[in-house]
Amino acid sequence: MKTSKEVFFWNTLNKAKREFVPLKEGEVSMYTCGPTVYNYAHIGNLRSYFMADLIKRVLLLNGLKVKQIMNITDIGHLTGDADDSGEDKMVNALKRENKALTIENLKNLGEFYFAKFKEDLEAMNILFPDNFIFASDETAEYSRLIKDLLEKGVAYKTTSTIYFDTTKIANYGAFGGSASAEHGRIEVDPEKKHPEDFALWKFSEDEKVGFNSPLGRGFPGWHIECTAMSFKYLGKKFDIHTGGVDHIGVHHTNEIAQAEALTGENPSSFWIHNEHLTMKGSKMAKSADGFLSLQKIKELGVSALSYRYFLLTARYSTRVDYSTEALKASDTAYQKVLNAVANLDTREGIVLDTYRSKFLDAVNDDLDTPKALALLWELLKDDGISKEDKKATVFYFDEVLGLNLRNAKKEGVVISDEVRVLLEDRKKARAEKDWQKSDELRDKLKHLGFEVKDVGEEQELENIK
Ligand code: AMP
Ligand code: ZN
C-alpha cells in the first residue's frame, strides 16, 4: 500500500490546478506572508494561516519534509500600501493607543501583538513555521537588494523615495490580472514616474522610525521585505508562497517583479491563495467595522477549534461568509465528533487502507476539506469496522484536520452553550409545570442531536446521530 499519492494545488501562477513536485526531492520550502503586528489578527487573517497550515500538514502526511518561513512585519507597511501613501501602520497604531512615538514603544507594540498572534495560532492548532522573521532585523538585506536593483537600472531615486520602475519588467502585473486598478495615484509623489511604481526604500530623517543604511537613512517598502526574507531563508527559488487573495494584485505582483528583476525568474513554483472570510458579504478587514478576533469568538462560548472546524467545512479557495449561527452549527458538529471519538475507549488499532486512500484523495486534491470531513463522519458512523481501527484511522485523519481529537475526553456528553441554555430553560419550564414548553424544548434539543431523558428532576442527555 502506497501511503502517499500525487498532490495537486491550484496555482495562481498558472491559473490552473497543477501537480505539486518539490524542487528538491522529498523537501519543500514554503514562504507564508505573515502579519503586520499593529493589531490583533482577525479571524479572516487567521484563515490565511490556517490554509498554510493545511498545506503543510498535507505535505507532511505525504511523507515530505517542510521548511516554512513566516515574516513578521513590524516596519514599512504603509496604510495605503497600493500607492505607498499614508503612514506606517505601526506608527499609526501607537497613536491609536495614545503612546508616544519612541523606538521602545514601537518594539513593545510589535512584541505584544506578535505574542497575541502566536496565542491565536496555538489555539487554532496551527503549526508554527520553522522561523518567524522580524522585518526590522533584516535591514542589511534590503540595502543589498535595492543597491542591486539600482545598478540594474530597474530602480530610481527621488527626493523622498527609491522606487522600483515597473516599466522595466515585461508583463508587469500579468500575475494579478487587473492589477493596475488597485494601484496608486501618481499625484502622491510628483517625482514618481508611473502610477504602478512602488517604494523600495523611503528616506526618513526621523531617528525613531528609520534605520541607517548605505542607501541613506530610512525604512524599507513592504514588498522588498518579503523578497529579501524569502531569498535569505529559502533561496532565490522555492516551492510555495502563500497569502490571501488580496495580495495577488499588488503585494505578490511586486514581489514577483522584484525577484524577476534580480534573478530573471519567478521566485516560487507555486503561489497558493486563500479566499476571503466575509461578514454579511464584505471582506473582514482590520480597519473596518465587524472586525472579529479569536477572543471575541471565545466570548461567544465557542472554542478556537470550533472555528477551525467551521473553516474546514469550506474549501480554502471559496469565499466563506461568517455568521454566529453558522459558527455555532460548526461548534455543535465538532462537539459531536469529540463525543464520538471519546466513545472509542479502546486501544489504537491500525489505519484502514481504504479510508487512508480516500482521505489522501480528498486532501491531496487541492485541500478538499469538505470531502475530508464528510469522510470523517462516514468513518465515525461505520459499524462494519473495529473500534480499535476506527480510532487509529480517526487519528490519522486528524494529522491534517488538526482538531485535537486525541484529546477528546469521555466526560459524558459534550455540550455547547446553546444546548446548555435550552436545558436550563427546560428545567425551569418543568419546575413551572409548563409541559408544552418543556416538550418544545425537547424537540429543539432533538433537532440539535440530543435525546433528553428525565431522571427525577434532572435531565440526562444522549447523543443521537
Ligand atoms: P495582513 O496582516 O493585513 O497583512 O494580513 C494577513 C493575511 O490575512 C494576508 O495573507 C491577507 O491576505 C489575509 N487576509 C486579510 N483579510 C482577510 C480576510 N477577510 N479573509 C481571509 N484572509 C484575509
Ligand atoms: Zn509578503
Coordinates of C-alpha atoms and ligand atoms in Angstrom, one line a residue:
M1 CA 0.0 0.0 0.0
K2 CA 1.4 3.3 -1.0
T3 CA 1.0 5.8 1.8
S4 CA 1.4 8.9 -0.3
K5 CA 0.0 10.0 -3.6
E6 CA 0.3 12.8 -6.1
V7 CA -0.6 16.2 -4.5
F8 CA -2.4 18.9 -6.5
F9 CA -2.9 22.5 -5.7
W10 CA -4.5 25.4 -7.6
N11 CA -1.5 27.5 -8.7
T12 CA -2.4 31.2 -9.1
L13 CA 0.7 31.4 -11.4
N14 CA -0.8 29.1 -14.0
K15 CA -4.4 29.9 -13.1
A16 CA -4.9 26.1 -13.1
K17 CA -4.6 23.1 -10.8
R18 CA -1.2 21.5 -11.1
E19 CA 0.6 18.5 -9.6
F20 CA 2.9 19.6 -6.9
V21 CA 6.5 18.4 -7.3
P22 CA 9.1 19.9 -5.0
L23 CA 12.3 21.4 -6.4
K24 CA 14.4 19.2 -4.2
E25 CA 13.2 15.6 -3.8
G26 CA 11.4 15.0 -0.5
E27 CA 11.8 18.6 0.8
V28 CA 9.5 21.5 0.5
S29 CA 10.4 25.2 1.0
M30 CA 7.5 27.4 1.8
Y31 CA 7.1 31.1 2.5
T32 CA 4.0 32.4 4.3
C33 CA 3.2 36.1 4.2
G34 CA 2.8 36.9 7.8
P35 CA 1.0 39.6 9.8
T36 CA 1.7 43.2 10.3
V37 CA 1.8 43.4 14.0
Y38 CA -0.1 46.6 14.7
N39 CA -3.3 45.0 15.9
Y40 CA -4.9 41.7 16.9
A41 CA -5.3 39.3 13.9
H42 CA -8.9 39.0 12.9
I43 CA -10.5 35.6 12.1
G44 CA -10.2 36.4 8.4
N45 CA -6.4 36.8 8.7
L46 CA -6.3 33.5 10.6
R47 CA -8.0 31.8 7.7
S48 CA -4.8 32.6 5.7
Y49 CA -2.5 30.9 8.3
F50 CA -5.0 28.1 8.6
M51 CA -4.6 27.4 4.9
A52 CA -0.8 27.5 5.1
D53 CA -1.1 25.0 8.0
L54 CA -3.3 22.7 5.9
I55 CA -0.8 22.7 3.0
K56 CA 2.0 21.9 5.4
R57 CA 0.1 19.1 7.2
V58 CA -0.9 17.6 3.9
L59 CA 2.7 17.6 2.6
L60 CA 3.9 16.1 5.9
L61 CA 1.2 13.4 5.7
N62 CA 2.6 12.6 2.2
G63 CA 6.0 12.0 3.7
L64 CA 7.6 15.2 2.7
K65 CA 9.8 17.5 4.9
V66 CA 8.7 21.1 5.0
K67 CA 10.7 24.2 5.8
Q68 CA 8.3 27.1 6.4
I69 CA 9.3 30.7 7.0
M70 CA 7.0 33.5 8.1
N71 CA 7.7 37.2 8.1
I72 CA 6.5 39.4 10.9
T73 CA 6.1 42.9 9.6
D74 CA 7.0 45.5 12.2
I75 CA 8.0 48.3 9.9
G76 CA 7.4 49.6 6.4
H77 CA 3.8 48.6 5.8
L78 CA 2.0 51.9 5.0
T79 CA -1.7 52.4 5.4
G80 CA -2.0 53.0 1.6
D81 CA 0.1 50.0 0.5
A82 CA -1.1 50.1 -3.0
D83 CA 0.2 53.6 -3.7
D84 CA 2.9 54.0 -1.0
S85 CA 0.9 56.7 0.7
G86 CA -0.1 57.3 4.2
E87 CA 1.6 56.4 7.4
D88 CA 3.4 53.4 8.7
K89 CA 0.7 51.1 10.2
M90 CA 2.8 50.6 13.3
V91 CA 3.3 54.3 13.9
N92 CA -0.4 54.8 13.4
A93 CA -1.2 52.1 16.0
L94 CA 0.9 53.9 18.6
K95 CA -1.3 57.0 18.1
R96 CA -4.4 54.8 18.4
E97 CA -3.1 53.5 21.7
N98 CA -2.1 57.0 22.9
K99 CA 1.5 56.1 23.1
A100 CA 4.4 58.3 22.3
L101 CA 6.4 57.5 19.2
T102 CA 9.6 56.0 20.6
I103 CA 11.7 53.1 19.4
E104 CA 10.9 51.3 22.6
N105 CA 7.2 51.7 22.3
L106 CA 7.3 50.6 18.7
K107 CA 9.2 47.5 19.7
N108 CA 6.8 46.7 22.6
L109 CA 3.8 47.2 20.3
G110 CA 5.2 44.7 17.8
E111 CA 6.1 42.2 20.5
F112 CA 2.7 42.5 22.2
Y113 CA 0.7 41.7 19.0
F114 CA 3.2 39.1 17.9
A115 CA 2.7 37.3 21.3
K116 CA -1.1 37.5 20.8
F117 CA -0.7 36.2 17.2
K118 CA 1.2 33.2 18.4
E119 CA -1.5 32.5 21.1
D120 CA -4.1 32.6 18.3
L121 CA -2.1 30.1 16.1
E122 CA -1.7 27.8 19.1
A123 CA -5.4 27.9 20.0
M124 CA -6.3 27.0 16.4
N125 CA -3.7 24.2 16.3
I126 CA -1.8 25.9 13.5
L127 CA 1.7 24.5 13.4
F128 CA 4.4 27.2 13.9
P129 CA 6.7 27.9 11.0
D130 CA 10.4 26.9 11.4
N131 CA 11.2 30.6 11.8
F132 CA 9.4 33.8 12.3
I133 CA 11.5 36.6 10.8
F134 CA 11.1 40.2 12.0
A135 CA 11.2 42.7 9.1
S136 CA 13.2 45.2 11.3
D137 CA 16.0 42.6 11.7
E138 CA 16.8 42.4 8.0
T139 CA 17.9 45.9 7.0
A140 CA 21.2 44.8 5.6
E141 CA 19.4 42.5 3.2
Y142 CA 17.2 45.3 1.9
S143 CA 20.1 47.6 1.2
R144 CA 21.9 44.9 -0.7
L145 CA 18.9 44.0 -2.9
I146 CA 17.9 47.6 -3.5
K147 CA 21.5 48.5 -4.5
D148 CA 21.5 45.7 -6.9
L149 CA 18.2 46.9 -8.4
L150 CA 19.5 50.5 -8.8
E151 CA 22.7 49.1 -10.5
K152 CA 20.5 47.0 -12.9
G153 CA 18.6 50.2 -13.8
V154 CA 15.2 48.9 -12.6
A155 CA 15.0 51.3 -9.7
Y156 CA 15.3 55.1 -9.4
K157 CA 15.7 57.7 -6.7
T158 CA 13.5 60.7 -6.0
T159 CA 13.8 63.2 -3.2
S160 CA 11.8 61.1 -0.8
T161 CA 11.9 57.5 -2.1
I162 CA 13.7 54.8 -4.1
Y163 CA 11.1 53.4 -6.5
F164 CA 11.0 50.2 -8.5
D165 CA 10.4 51.0 -12.2
T166 CA 7.6 48.7 -13.2
T167 CA 8.0 49.6 -16.9
K168 CA 11.4 47.7 -16.9
I169 CA 9.6 44.4 -16.4
A170 CA 8.0 42.6 -19.3
N171 CA 4.4 41.7 -18.5
Y172 CA 4.3 43.5 -15.2
G173 CA 1.0 42.8 -13.5
A174 CA 0.2 39.7 -15.5
F175 CA 0.1 37.7 -12.3
G176 CA -2.7 39.8 -10.8
G177 CA -4.9 40.3 -13.9
S178 CA -6.4 43.7 -13.5
A179 CA -3.7 44.8 -11.1
S180 CA -3.5 48.4 -12.2
A181 CA -7.0 49.3 -10.9
E182 CA -5.7 48.6 -7.4
H183 CA -2.5 50.6 -7.9
G184 CA -1.8 54.0 -6.8
R185 CA -2.2 57.5 -7.9
I186 CA 0.8 59.3 -9.4
E187 CA -0.1 62.6 -7.7
V188 CA 1.0 61.2 -4.3
D189 CA 4.6 61.9 -5.4
P190 CA 5.1 64.1 -8.5
E191 CA 8.6 62.6 -8.9
K192 CA 7.2 59.1 -9.3
K193 CA 7.4 58.1 -12.9
H194 CA 4.5 55.6 -13.4
P195 CA 1.4 55.0 -11.2
E196 CA 2.4 51.3 -10.6
D197 CA 5.9 52.1 -9.5
F198 CA 6.3 51.2 -5.8
A199 CA 8.6 52.1 -3.0
L200 CA 11.6 50.0 -2.2
W201 CA 13.0 52.5 0.3
K202 CA 11.6 55.6 1.9
F203 CA 14.0 58.2 3.2
S204 CA 13.3 59.4 6.7
E205 CA 15.4 61.5 9.0
D206 CA 13.2 60.5 11.9
E207 CA 15.5 58.8 14.3
K208 CA 12.6 56.9 15.8
V209 CA 11.3 55.0 12.7
G210 CA 14.1 54.6 10.3
F211 CA 17.4 52.7 10.0
N212 CA 20.9 53.9 9.0
S213 CA 21.7 52.3 5.7
P214 CA 24.2 52.8 2.8
L215 CA 21.1 53.9 0.8
G216 CA 20.5 56.8 3.3
R217 CA 18.6 56.9 6.5
G218 CA 15.1 55.5 6.0
F219 CA 12.9 52.3 6.0
P220 CA 12.1 49.6 3.6
G221 CA 8.9 49.2 1.5
W222 CA 6.7 46.2 2.5
H223 CA 7.2 44.3 -0.8
I224 CA 11.0 44.2 -0.7
E225 CA 10.9 42.9 2.8
C226 CA 9.2 39.7 1.7
T227 CA 11.6 39.3 -1.3
A228 CA 14.7 39.8 1.0
M229 CA 13.5 37.4 3.7
S230 CA 12.4 34.6 1.3
F231 CA 15.7 34.8 -0.6
K232 CA 17.8 34.8 2.6
Y233 CA 16.0 32.0 4.3
L234 CA 14.8 29.8 1.4
G235 CA 16.9 30.8 -1.5
K236 CA 16.1 32.5 -4.8
K237 CA 13.8 29.8 -5.9
F238 CA 11.5 28.0 -3.5
D239 CA 8.4 25.8 -3.7
I240 CA 5.4 27.5 -2.3
H241 CA 4.4 31.1 -1.5
T242 CA 1.1 31.6 0.4
G243 CA -1.2 34.5 1.3
G244 CA -4.7 35.8 0.9
V245 CA -6.2 36.7 -2.5
D246 CA -6.0 40.4 -1.7
H247 CA -2.2 40.1 -2.1
I248 CA -2.3 38.9 -5.7
G249 CA -2.8 42.3 -7.4
V250 CA -0.2 44.4 -5.6
H251 CA 2.0 42.7 -2.9
H252 CA 2.7 39.4 -4.7
T253 CA 2.8 41.1 -8.1
N254 CA 5.5 43.3 -6.8
E255 CA 7.4 40.5 -5.1
I256 CA 7.5 38.7 -8.4
A257 CA 8.6 41.9 -10.3
Q258 CA 11.5 42.4 -7.8
A259 CA 12.6 38.8 -7.9
E260 CA 12.4 38.6 -11.7
A261 CA 14.5 41.8 -12.0
L262 CA 17.1 40.3 -9.6
T263 CA 17.3 36.7 -10.9
G264 CA 15.4 36.5 -14.2
E265 CA 12.8 34.1 -12.8
N266 CA 9.7 33.8 -10.7
P267 CA 10.8 33.1 -7.1
S268 CA 8.2 30.4 -6.3
S269 CA 7.0 27.4 -8.2
F270 CA 3.5 27.6 -6.6
W271 CA 1.5 30.6 -5.4
I272 CA -1.4 29.5 -3.3
H273 CA -4.0 32.0 -2.1
N274 CA -6.9 31.7 0.3
E275 CA -10.2 33.3 -0.5
H276 CA -11.7 35.8 2.0
L277 CA -13.7 35.4 5.0
T278 CA -16.6 37.8 4.7
M279 CA -19.3 39.0 7.0
K280 CA -22.6 40.0 5.5
G281 CA -20.9 39.7 2.1
S282 CA -18.0 42.1 2.8
K283 CA -14.4 41.2 3.4
M284 CA -13.4 41.2 7.0
A285 CA -10.7 43.9 7.4
K286 CA -8.6 45.1 10.3
S287 CA -9.7 48.7 9.7
A288 CA -13.4 48.1 9.2
D289 CA -16.4 47.5 11.5
G290 CA -17.1 43.9 12.2
F291 CA -13.5 43.1 13.0
L292 CA -13.7 39.8 14.9
S293 CA -10.7 38.5 16.9
L294 CA -10.5 34.9 18.1
Q295 CA -11.0 36.4 21.6
K296 CA -14.5 37.6 20.5
I297 CA -15.3 34.1 19.3
K298 CA -14.3 32.7 22.6
E299 CA -16.6 35.2 24.3
L300 CA -19.5 33.6 22.4
G301 CA -18.7 30.4 24.2
V302 CA -17.2 28.8 21.1
S303 CA -13.6 27.4 21.1
A304 CA -10.9 28.3 18.5
L305 CA -11.0 24.7 17.4
S306 CA -14.7 25.0 16.6
Y307 CA -13.7 27.9 14.4
R308 CA -11.1 25.6 12.8
Y309 CA -13.9 23.1 12.2
F310 CA -16.0 25.9 10.6
L311 CA -13.2 26.7 8.2
L312 CA -12.8 23.0 7.3
T313 CA -16.4 22.9 6.1
A314 CA -15.4 25.0 3.1
R315 CA -12.5 24.7 0.7
Y316 CA -9.9 27.4 1.2
S317 CA -10.5 28.7 -2.3
T318 CA -14.1 29.6 -1.8
R319 CA -15.4 32.7 0.0
V320 CA -17.0 31.9 3.3
D321 CA -19.5 34.2 5.0
Y322 CA -19.2 34.3 8.7
S323 CA -22.3 34.3 10.9
T324 CA -22.7 33.4 14.6
E325 CA -25.3 30.9 13.6
A326 CA -23.0 29.1 11.1
L327 CA -20.2 29.1 13.7
K328 CA -22.5 27.6 16.3
A329 CA -23.6 24.9 13.9
S330 CA -20.0 24.0 13.4
D331 CA -19.5 24.1 17.2
T332 CA -22.3 21.6 17.6
A333 CA -20.9 19.3 14.9
Y334 CA -17.4 19.5 16.4
Q335 CA -18.7 18.6 19.9
K336 CA -20.4 15.6 18.3
V337 CA -17.2 14.5 16.7
L338 CA -15.4 14.9 20.0
N339 CA -18.0 12.8 21.7
A340 CA -18.0 10.1 19.2
V341 CA -14.2 9.9 19.4
A342 CA -14.3 9.9 23.2
N343 CA -16.6 6.9 23.0
L344 CA -13.8 4.9 21.2
D345 CA -12.5 4.0 24.6
T346 CA -10.1 1.3 23.4
R347 CA -6.5 0.8 22.4
E348 CA -5.4 2.1 18.9
G349 CA -5.5 -0.5 16.1
I350 CA -4.3 0.1 12.6
V351 CA -5.1 2.7 10.0
L352 CA -7.5 1.3 7.5
D353 CA -6.2 1.3 3.9
T354 CA -9.4 2.1 2.2
Y355 CA -10.1 5.1 4.4
R356 CA -6.5 6.2 4.2
S357 CA -6.6 6.1 0.4
K358 CA -9.9 8.0 0.2
F359 CA -8.7 10.6 2.7
L360 CA -5.5 11.3 0.8
D361 CA -7.5 11.5 -2.4
A362 CA -9.6 14.3 -0.8
V363 CA -6.9 16.4 0.8
N364 CA -4.3 15.9 -2.0
D365 CA -6.9 17.2 -4.4
D366 CA -6.3 20.9 -3.7
L367 CA -7.2 20.5 0.0
D368 CA -10.8 19.3 -0.4
T369 CA -11.6 19.6 3.3
P370 CA -15.4 19.4 3.0
K371 CA -14.8 16.0 1.4
A372 CA -12.4 15.0 4.2
L373 CA -14.9 16.0 6.9
A374 CA -17.6 14.0 5.2
L375 CA -15.3 11.0 5.2
L376 CA -14.6 11.5 8.9
W377 CA -18.4 11.3 9.6
E378 CA -18.6 8.3 7.3
L379 CA -15.8 6.6 9.3
L380 CA -17.3 7.5 12.7
K381 CA -20.7 6.0 11.7
D382 CA -19.2 2.9 10.1
D383 CA -20.4 -0.1 12.1
G384 CA -18.5 -2.6 10.0
I385 CA -15.1 -1.9 11.4
S386 CA -13.5 -2.4 14.8
K387 CA -13.4 0.4 17.4
E388 CA -9.5 0.0 17.5
D389 CA -9.0 0.5 13.8
K390 CA -11.6 3.3 13.7
K391 CA -9.7 5.0 16.4
A392 CA -6.3 4.7 14.6
T393 CA -7.9 5.9 11.4
V394 CA -9.5 8.9 13.0
F395 CA -6.2 10.0 14.5
Y396 CA -4.6 9.6 11.0
F397 CA -7.2 12.0 9.6
D398 CA -6.5 14.4 12.4
E399 CA -2.9 14.8 11.3
V400 CA -4.4 17.1 8.7
L401 CA -7.7 18.2 10.2
G402 CA -5.9 19.3 13.3
L403 CA -9.0 19.1 15.6
N404 CA -7.1 17.8 18.6
L405 CA -9.1 14.6 18.5
R406 CA -6.5 12.7 20.6
N407 CA -7.6 14.9 23.5
A408 CA -11.3 14.1 23.2
K409 CA -12.2 13.1 26.7
K410 CA -15.1 10.9 27.8
E411 CA -16.8 13.4 30.1
G412 CA -20.3 12.4 29.3
V413 CA -21.9 14.4 26.5
V414 CA -20.0 17.5 25.5
I415 CA -22.5 20.3 25.0
S416 CA -22.4 23.8 23.6
D417 CA -23.7 26.9 25.2
E418 CA -26.8 26.8 23.1
V419 CA -27.6 23.3 24.4
R420 CA -26.8 24.4 28.0
V421 CA -29.3 27.3 27.7
L422 CA -32.0 25.1 26.3
L423 CA -31.5 22.6 29.1
E424 CA -31.8 25.3 31.7
D425 CA -34.9 26.7 30.1
R426 CA -36.4 23.3 30.1
K427 CA -35.6 22.7 33.7
K428 CA -37.4 25.9 34.5
A429 CA -40.4 25.0 32.3
R430 CA -40.7 21.7 34.1
A431 CA -40.5 23.3 37.5
E432 CA -43.3 25.6 36.5
K433 CA -45.2 22.6 35.1
D434 CA -45.3 24.2 31.6
W435 CA -45.3 20.9 29.8
Q436 CA -46.0 22.4 26.4
K437 CA -42.8 24.5 26.6
S438 CA -40.9 21.6 28.0
D439 CA -41.9 19.4 25.0
E440 CA -41.0 22.2 22.6
L441 CA -37.6 22.5 24.1
R442 CA -37.2 18.7 24.0
D443 CA -37.8 18.9 20.2
K444 CA -35.3 21.7 19.8
L445 CA -32.7 19.6 21.6
K446 CA -33.6 16.6 19.4
H447 CA -33.0 18.8 16.4
L448 CA -29.5 19.6 17.7
G449 CA -28.8 15.9 18.0
F450 CA -29.7 15.2 21.7
E451 CA -32.2 13.0 23.3
V452 CA -33.3 14.2 26.8
K453 CA -34.3 11.7 29.5
D454 CA -35.9 12.9 32.6
V455 CA -34.4 11.3 35.7
G456 CA -36.3 12.7 38.7
E457 CA -35.8 16.5 38.4
E458 CA -32.6 16.0 36.5
Q459 CA -32.2 15.8 32.7
E460 CA -29.8 13.3 31.1
L461 CA -28.6 13.8 27.5
E462 CA -27.7 11.2 24.9
N463 CA -26.2 11.8 21.6
I464 CA -28.3 10.7 18.6
K465 CA -26.6 10.7 15.3
Ligands
AMP1 P1 -2.2 41.5 7.0 O1 -1.8 41.3 8.4 O2 -3.2 42.6 6.8 O3 -1.0 41.6 6.0 O4 -3.0 40.1 6.5 C1 -2.5 38.9 6.9 C2 -3.1 37.8 5.9 O5 -4.5 37.7 6.0 C3 -2.8 38.1 4.5 O6 -2.4 36.9 3.9 C4 -4.1 38.6 3.9 O7 -4.2 38.3 2.5 C5 -5.1 37.8 4.7 N1 -6.4 38.3 4.8 C6 -6.8 39.6 5.1 N2 -8.1 39.8 5.2 C7 -8.6 38.5 5.0 C8 -10.0 38.0 5.0 N3 -11.0 38.8 5.3 N4 -10.1 36.7 4.8 C9 -9.1 35.9 4.6 N5 -7.8 36.3 4.6 C10 -7.6 37.6 4.8
ZN2 ZN 4.6 39.1 1.8

